[in-house]
Short mmCIF file of C-alpha atoms in Angstrom, two decimals:
data_model
loop_
_atom_site.label_atom_id
_atom_site.label_comp_id
_atom_site.label_asym_id
_atom_site.label_seq_id
_atom_site.Cartn_x
_atom_site.Cartn_y
_atom_site.Cartn_z
CA MET A 1 37.02 -32.27 -14.02
CA THR A 2 35.87 -29.25 -13.27
CA ALA A 3 33.20 -29.18 -11.20
CA LEU A 4 29.32 -27.69 -11.99
CA LEU A 5 28.92 -24.78 -10.39
CA PRO A 6 24.80 -23.28 -9.54
CA SER A 7 24.48 -20.17 -11.78
CA PRO A 8 23.33 -16.96 -9.53
CA ALA A 9 19.94 -16.01 -8.91
CA PRO A 10 19.17 -12.78 -11.98
CA VAL A 11 19.54 -9.17 -9.88
CA ASP A 12 17.41 -6.36 -11.62
CA ALA A 13 19.59 -3.97 -12.25
CA GLY A 14 17.70 -1.28 -10.68
CA ARG A 15 19.46 -3.52 -6.77
CA ARG A 16 22.60 -2.69 -4.78
CA VAL A 17 25.25 -6.11 -5.51
CA PHE A 18 26.48 -7.53 -2.57
CA ALA A 19 30.23 -8.38 -2.86
CA PRO A 20 31.69 -10.60 -0.36
CA GLN A 21 35.02 -10.63 -0.88
CA SER A 22 34.90 -6.89 -0.92
CA LEU A 23 32.23 -6.29 0.74
CA VAL A 24 31.00 -3.04 -0.65
CA PHE A 25 27.72 -2.19 -2.24
CA SER A 26 27.27 -1.36 -5.76
CA ARG A 27 24.21 0.43 -7.58
CA ARG A 28 23.50 0.29 -10.51
CA ILE A 29 20.09 2.30 -11.56
CA GLY A 30 18.04 0.56 -14.26
CA VAL A 31 17.64 2.72 -17.12
CA ARG A 32 13.49 0.65 -17.27
CA ALA A 33 13.36 1.09 -14.47
CA THR A 34 13.63 4.62 -13.10
CA VAL A 35 11.65 5.45 -16.77
CA VAL A 36 8.12 3.97 -15.06
CA THR A 37 8.98 5.27 -12.44
CA ILE A 38 9.61 8.97 -13.31
CA ALA A 39 6.17 9.54 -15.99
CA ALA A 40 4.43 7.51 -12.98
CA LEU A 41 4.87 10.03 -10.83
CA LEU A 42 4.49 12.96 -13.20
CA ALA A 43 0.98 11.10 -14.04
CA ALA A 44 0.14 10.71 -11.14
CA GLY A 45 -0.03 14.95 -10.60
CA ALA A 46 -1.46 15.13 -13.45
CA VAL A 47 -4.52 12.96 -12.96
CA GLY A 48 -3.38 14.95 -8.93
CA VAL A 49 -4.14 18.32 -11.00
CA PHE A 50 -7.45 17.59 -12.94
CA ALA A 51 -8.87 15.96 -9.79
CA LEU A 52 -8.91 19.57 -8.56
CA THR A 53 -10.51 21.24 -11.45
CA LEU A 54 -13.73 19.26 -10.52
CA GLY A 55 -16.79 20.43 -8.85
CA ASP A 56 -19.53 22.47 -8.47
CA ALA A 57 -16.67 25.30 -8.85
CA PRO A 58 -14.42 23.80 -11.83
CA PHE A 59 -11.21 25.41 -12.92
CA SER A 60 -9.57 25.93 -15.61
CA PRO A 61 -5.32 23.42 -15.10
CA ALA A 62 -4.00 26.75 -16.18
CA GLU A 63 -5.72 28.16 -12.34
CA VAL A 64 -5.14 25.49 -10.43
CA VAL A 65 -1.75 25.22 -11.05
CA MET A 66 -1.63 29.37 -10.78
CA THR A 67 -3.33 28.72 -7.88
CA LEU A 68 -0.41 26.35 -6.41
CA LEU A 69 2.04 28.47 -6.92
CA GLY A 70 -0.12 31.30 -5.13
CA LEU A 71 -0.85 33.06 -6.97
CA GLY A 72 -4.98 32.64 -7.45
CA GLU A 73 -7.50 34.80 -6.23
CA PRO A 74 -8.57 34.62 -3.60
CA ARG A 75 -12.22 32.29 -4.27
CA GLY A 76 -9.72 30.17 -5.50
CA GLU A 77 -7.38 29.72 -2.82
CA LEU A 78 -10.88 29.21 -0.95
CA VAL A 79 -11.78 25.68 -2.69
CA ILE A 80 -8.91 24.20 -3.78
CA ILE A 81 -6.14 24.53 -1.00
CA GLU A 82 -8.48 24.47 1.88
CA TRP A 83 -11.63 22.15 0.96
CA ARG A 84 -9.98 19.74 -2.22
CA LEU A 85 -6.06 19.84 -2.13
CA PRO A 86 -5.90 17.85 1.51
CA ARG A 87 -7.63 14.89 -0.75
CA VAL A 88 -6.48 15.12 -3.77
CA LEU A 89 -2.49 14.80 -1.43
CA ALA A 90 -4.26 12.33 1.32
CA ALA A 91 -5.04 10.13 -1.76
CA LEU A 92 -1.43 10.62 -3.28
CA ILE A 93 0.79 9.89 0.03
CA PHE A 94 -2.02 6.26 0.44
CA GLY A 95 -1.54 5.47 -2.26
CA LEU A 96 2.34 5.47 -2.18
CA ALA A 97 2.12 3.52 1.09
CA LEU A 98 0.17 1.55 0.30
CA GLY A 99 2.54 0.18 -2.88
CA VAL A 100 5.49 0.24 -1.33
CA GLY A 101 3.48 -1.11 2.08
CA GLY A 102 3.06 -4.72 -0.53
CA ALA A 103 5.78 -4.28 -2.39
CA ILE A 104 6.98 -5.51 1.70
CA PHE A 105 4.54 -8.73 1.54
CA GLN A 106 5.13 -9.75 -2.39
CA SER A 107 8.53 -9.45 -1.52
CA LEU A 108 9.18 -11.19 1.74
CA THR A 109 6.51 -14.54 0.63
CA ARG A 110 7.33 -14.71 -2.46
CA ASN A 111 3.91 -15.19 -4.27
CA PRO A 112 2.30 -12.29 -5.96
CA LEU A 113 -1.06 -13.02 -3.77
CA GLY A 114 1.19 -12.09 -0.13
CA SER A 115 -0.91 -8.46 -0.05
CA PRO A 116 -1.43 -7.11 3.19
CA ASP A 117 -4.93 -6.71 2.44
CA VAL A 118 -5.49 -10.40 1.27
CA ILE A 119 -2.57 -11.55 4.15
CA GLY A 120 -5.97 -10.23 6.95
CA PHE A 121 -3.13 -6.71 8.78
CA ASP A 122 -5.71 -4.31 7.33
CA ALA A 123 -8.41 -6.26 8.84
CA GLY A 124 -6.80 -6.09 11.95
CA ALA A 125 -6.02 -2.31 11.26
CA TYR A 126 -10.16 -2.06 11.06
CA THR A 127 -10.62 -3.62 13.87
CA GLY A 128 -8.62 -2.13 15.74
CA ALA A 129 -10.50 0.87 14.58
CA LEU A 130 -13.44 -0.11 15.14
CA ILE A 131 -13.20 -0.30 18.91
CA VAL A 132 -12.13 2.69 19.81
CA ILE A 133 -15.12 4.07 17.62
CA THR A 134 -18.45 2.44 18.88
CA THR A 135 -16.53 2.91 22.18
CA MET A 136 -14.33 6.01 22.69
CA GLY A 137 -16.03 7.62 20.03
CA VAL A 138 -14.42 9.33 17.37
CA SER A 139 -11.48 10.45 17.42
CA THR A 140 -8.18 11.11 14.95
CA VAL A 141 -5.77 9.87 16.81
CA SER A 142 -7.06 7.48 18.67
CA THR A 143 -8.28 5.97 16.23
CA ALA A 144 -4.73 5.86 14.42
CA MET A 145 -3.21 4.88 17.14
CA ALA A 146 -5.71 2.30 17.43
CA ALA A 147 -5.69 1.08 13.52
CA LEU A 148 -1.80 0.47 13.94
CA VAL A 149 -2.17 -1.83 17.86
CA GLY A 150 -4.44 -3.84 16.07
CA GLY A 151 -2.45 -3.72 12.24
CA ALA A 152 0.63 -5.31 14.17
CA GLY A 153 -0.88 -7.66 16.49
CA THR A 154 -2.46 -9.53 13.16
CA ALA A 155 0.92 -9.75 12.32
CA LEU A 156 2.53 -11.26 14.47
CA LEU A 157 -0.46 -13.53 15.01
CA VAL A 158 -0.42 -14.24 11.40
CA TYR A 159 3.28 -14.38 11.26
CA LEU A 160 3.35 -17.39 15.30
CA LEU A 161 1.28 -19.41 13.40
CA ALA A 162 2.89 -19.60 10.41
CA PHE A 163 6.63 -20.07 12.10
CA ARG A 164 7.27 -23.46 11.48
CA ARG A 165 10.44 -24.42 11.85
CA GLY A 166 10.96 -21.50 9.25
CA PHE A 167 9.14 -19.41 7.53
CA THR A 168 7.82 -19.27 3.89
CA GLY A 169 5.63 -16.99 2.25
CA PHE A 170 3.02 -19.48 1.51
CA ARG A 171 2.28 -21.06 4.52
CA LEU A 172 1.81 -17.13 5.69
CA ILE A 173 -0.70 -17.15 3.26
CA ILE A 174 -2.81 -19.80 3.49
CA VAL A 175 -2.89 -18.19 6.96
CA GLY A 176 -3.17 -14.86 6.97
CA ILE A 177 -6.67 -15.67 4.52
CA GLY A 178 -8.10 -17.64 7.74
CA VAL A 179 -7.75 -14.50 10.10
CA ALA A 180 -8.11 -11.91 7.65
CA SER A 181 -12.08 -14.00 7.62
CA MET A 182 -12.77 -15.18 11.25
CA LEU A 183 -11.63 -10.39 11.19
CA ALA A 184 -14.53 -9.88 9.44
CA SER A 185 -16.28 -11.90 11.07
CA VAL A 186 -15.78 -10.06 14.47
CA ASN A 187 -16.43 -6.60 12.73
CA THR A 188 -19.36 -7.70 11.88
CA TRP A 189 -20.02 -8.70 15.20
CA ILE A 190 -19.07 -5.40 16.20
CA ILE A 191 -21.18 -3.48 13.85
CA LEU A 192 -24.01 -5.51 14.12
CA ASN A 193 -24.06 -4.38 18.58
CA ALA A 194 -22.92 -0.91 18.31
CA ASP A 195 -25.31 2.22 18.28
CA LEU A 196 -26.81 2.48 15.60
CA ARG A 197 -25.26 6.20 14.16
CA ILE A 198 -22.16 5.19 15.44
CA ALA A 199 -22.42 1.86 13.36
CA MET A 200 -22.76 3.67 9.83
CA LEU A 201 -20.35 5.58 10.87
CA ALA A 202 -18.23 2.93 10.68
CA SER A 203 -19.99 1.27 7.75
CA ALA A 204 -19.00 3.93 5.71
CA TRP A 205 -16.11 4.90 6.63
CA GLY A 206 -15.56 0.36 6.40
CA ALA A 207 -15.93 0.71 2.45
CA GLY A 208 -12.77 2.61 2.04
CA SER A 209 -12.97 6.71 1.75
CA LEU A 210 -11.79 10.54 1.04
CA ASN A 211 -14.84 11.66 1.50
CA LEU A 212 -14.24 12.91 4.52
CA ILE A 213 -9.77 13.73 4.81
CA THR A 214 -9.26 17.28 5.94
CA ALA A 215 -5.68 18.74 6.48
CA GLU A 216 -5.14 17.27 9.45
CA GLN A 217 -5.85 13.37 8.87
CA VAL A 218 -3.13 13.85 6.25
CA GLY A 219 -1.18 16.15 8.15
CA VAL A 220 -0.70 13.26 10.90
CA ALA A 221 -0.32 10.78 8.03
CA THR A 222 2.04 12.27 6.31
CA CYS A 223 4.13 11.87 9.44
CA VAL A 224 3.45 8.42 10.02
CA ILE A 225 4.37 7.39 6.29
CA VAL A 226 7.16 9.78 5.52
CA PRO A 227 10.30 8.00 8.34
CA ILE A 228 8.72 4.72 7.72
CA ALA A 229 8.47 4.56 3.51
CA ILE A 230 12.27 5.79 4.11
CA SER A 231 13.60 3.47 6.58
CA VAL A 232 12.07 0.72 4.23
CA ALA A 233 14.17 2.55 0.70
CA VAL A 234 17.27 2.12 4.18
CA LEU A 235 16.37 -1.96 4.07
CA ALA A 236 16.14 -2.88 0.58
CA ASP A 237 18.65 -4.42 -0.64
CA ARG A 238 18.79 -6.45 2.10
CA MET A 239 14.85 -7.17 2.18
CA HIS A 240 15.78 -8.54 -2.41
CA LEU A 241 18.44 -10.75 -0.82
CA LEU A 242 15.48 -12.69 1.73
CA GLU A 243 14.12 -13.06 -2.13
CA LEU A 244 17.17 -15.23 -2.72
CA GLY A 245 16.54 -16.67 0.83
CA ASP A 246 17.50 -17.56 4.13
CA ASP A 247 20.65 -19.97 3.60
CA THR A 248 22.22 -17.24 0.46
CA ALA A 249 21.06 -13.86 2.05
CA SER A 250 22.73 -15.47 5.82
CA ALA A 251 25.36 -16.38 3.17
CA LEU A 252 25.46 -12.47 2.24
CA GLY A 253 25.48 -10.69 5.99
CA VAL A 254 21.60 -10.02 6.01
CA ARG A 255 20.24 -11.37 9.32
CA THR A 256 17.18 -12.54 7.50
CA GLY A 257 15.44 -13.54 11.56
CA GLY A 258 15.65 -9.30 12.79
CA THR A 259 15.66 -7.94 8.89
CA ARG A 260 12.17 -9.87 8.03
CA LEU A 261 10.66 -8.70 11.12
CA ALA A 262 11.92 -5.09 10.48
CA LEU A 263 10.49 -5.20 7.00
CA ILE A 264 6.83 -6.90 8.39
CA VAL A 265 6.86 -3.77 11.48
CA LEU A 266 7.79 -0.98 8.60
CA GLY A 267 5.24 -2.33 5.73
CA VAL A 268 2.01 -2.56 8.39
CA GLY A 269 2.45 0.09 9.31
CA LEU A 270 1.86 1.58 6.49
CA THR A 271 -1.38 -0.06 5.87
CA ALA A 272 -2.48 0.51 8.74
CA SER A 273 -1.71 4.23 9.00
CA VAL A 274 -3.43 4.32 5.29
CA THR A 275 -6.31 2.34 7.25
CA ALA A 276 -6.29 4.68 10.46
CA MET A 277 -7.05 7.37 8.00
CA ALA A 278 -9.39 6.19 5.17
CA GLY A 279 -10.17 2.94 6.03
CA PRO A 280 -9.60 0.27 4.48
CA ILE A 281 -8.65 0.72 0.50
CA ALA A 282 -8.73 -3.24 -0.81
CA PHE A 283 -6.12 -3.92 -4.07
CA ILE A 284 -3.77 -1.15 -4.05
CA SER A 285 -1.31 -3.11 -2.53
CA LEU A 286 -1.95 -5.63 -4.56
CA ALA A 287 -2.05 -3.61 -8.32
CA ALA A 288 0.89 -2.06 -8.10
CA PRO A 289 3.80 -3.74 -7.74
CA GLN A 290 3.06 -6.40 -10.00
CA ILE A 291 2.13 -3.69 -12.41
CA ALA A 292 5.45 -2.51 -11.33
CA ARG A 293 7.09 -5.48 -11.91
CA ARG A 294 5.89 -5.64 -15.59
CA LEU A 295 5.82 -1.75 -16.56
CA THR A 296 9.61 -2.02 -15.33
CA GLY A 297 10.45 -5.49 -16.58
CA SER A 298 11.98 -6.67 -13.87
CA ALA A 299 12.50 -9.97 -12.40
CA GLY A 300 11.23 -8.89 -8.46
CA VAL A 301 9.09 -5.96 -7.12
CA THR A 302 11.20 -2.96 -6.27
CA VAL A 303 9.87 -0.14 -3.95
CA ALA A 304 9.77 3.43 -5.95
CA ALA A 305 8.20 1.73 -8.48
CA SER A 306 5.70 -0.01 -6.64
CA ALA A 307 4.85 3.80 -4.61
CA ALA A 308 4.46 5.48 -7.83
CA VAL A 309 2.16 2.89 -9.55
CA GLY A 310 -0.09 2.84 -6.24
CA ALA A 311 0.20 7.12 -6.20
CA LEU A 312 -0.54 6.79 -9.61
CA LEU A 313 -4.02 3.61 -9.14
CA LEU A 314 -5.25 5.27 -6.38
CA ILE A 315 -5.79 9.13 -7.10
CA SER A 316 -7.60 7.73 -10.74
CA SER A 317 -10.01 5.81 -9.57
CA ASP A 318 -10.72 8.51 -6.80
CA VAL A 319 -11.25 10.79 -9.64
CA LEU A 320 -13.12 7.82 -10.94
CA ALA A 321 -15.05 7.39 -7.23
CA GLN A 322 -16.25 11.03 -7.52
CA ARG A 323 -17.32 12.21 -10.49
CA LEU A 324 -18.83 8.52 -12.05
CA PHE A 325 -22.25 9.11 -10.63
CA ALA A 326 -21.63 12.88 -9.86
CA PRO A 327 -22.90 14.70 -8.08
CA ILE A 328 -22.92 11.47 -5.46
CA GLN A 329 -19.40 11.16 -4.00
CA ILE A 330 -18.96 6.38 -3.45
CA PRO A 331 -16.14 5.31 -1.61
CA VAL A 332 -12.84 4.92 -3.07
CA GLY A 333 -12.98 1.61 -1.60
CA ILE A 334 -15.53 0.92 -4.12
CA VAL A 335 -14.48 1.91 -7.28
CA THR A 336 -10.72 -0.38 -5.99
CA VAL A 337 -13.16 -3.18 -4.57
CA CYS A 338 -14.41 -2.76 -8.11
CA LEU A 339 -11.09 -2.61 -10.78
CA GLY A 340 -9.00 -4.87 -8.77
CA GLY A 341 -10.97 -8.17 -8.13
CA VAL A 342 -11.88 -7.78 -12.01
CA TYR A 343 -7.50 -8.45 -11.61
CA LEU A 344 -7.19 -11.03 -8.59
CA VAL A 345 -8.96 -12.83 -11.18
CA TRP A 346 -6.32 -12.55 -14.08
CA LEU A 347 -4.10 -12.65 -11.53
CA LEU A 348 -5.17 -16.12 -10.28
CA ILE A 349 -5.65 -17.58 -13.85
CA GLN A 350 -1.97 -16.44 -14.84
CA GLU A 351 -0.92 -18.25 -11.86
CA ALA A 352 -2.87 -20.75 -12.52
CA ARG A 353 -1.07 -21.47 -15.85
CA ARG A 354 1.90 -20.99 -15.05
CA ARG A 355 1.39 -24.20 -12.82
#
């Protein structure tokens, strides 16, 4: 009598496939996922070059490229390299970080709503930064450290409250939404009780803005984000195995508890780094992994494609923030909230139809 065994879960073409018999990993590179990732990166770069041409002193794309290659005029080097380039690099790097952070938490929760800004980690990072800003003043290092501590503390709180005889993504999301609501009230209370000048500065920063970003901030953020992103790439295979369930992942040699905790710490580090430098920029983490998944046709979220799409979304949103009401520049967080709100409604409708 032939026993009927359950079919193995579909494995994405761009993921490693674990072979229990030989204990060897092998990788098959999905052509479509690779093409989408490269196309998104090229598009993000093109939008970045376009952003460098805009402003009170316009430049042609050719002049921008020549200046970036070190062949431009002194005027171009001053305006493009020193004034505009840090903002463009920040948008690209921060978008990459938000895309990867969103991919981590959507993979762990197995839910498209499992985003750091929805779960409340961004709110926690904002709380930590607000406490430092209103008590010690604005400092890049201290604000960054406070945001990291606030985000990590919130993640730990949500994880402990959501953990009950195991880990479920849906419970994490519900608990995270509740914690985020409480932290939003705390943040409002801090701002209302702060000095007027500090409160106005904190409120503007809390909208999520790249208007005052500096080369120093970009350098500090890059030194934090790049090592974390490399670590995520190393753990990406185990992250995808966790999507099969804890029992299956454990049978395949994955230490589920340690791996999940490490991924949460890395994801919080990415989003908190962005929050520390630019304030909480909403919906990039939510939208980028799902847009990337649909473009690549993969069964789950993919880290590389999510990073590329995140960079493209944020640099495009920042161009809109600069030129939509020119010469007034609005915070990029306002643009992402408006666009992300429409996307969230559409996503909720799609999820409701599936049920």
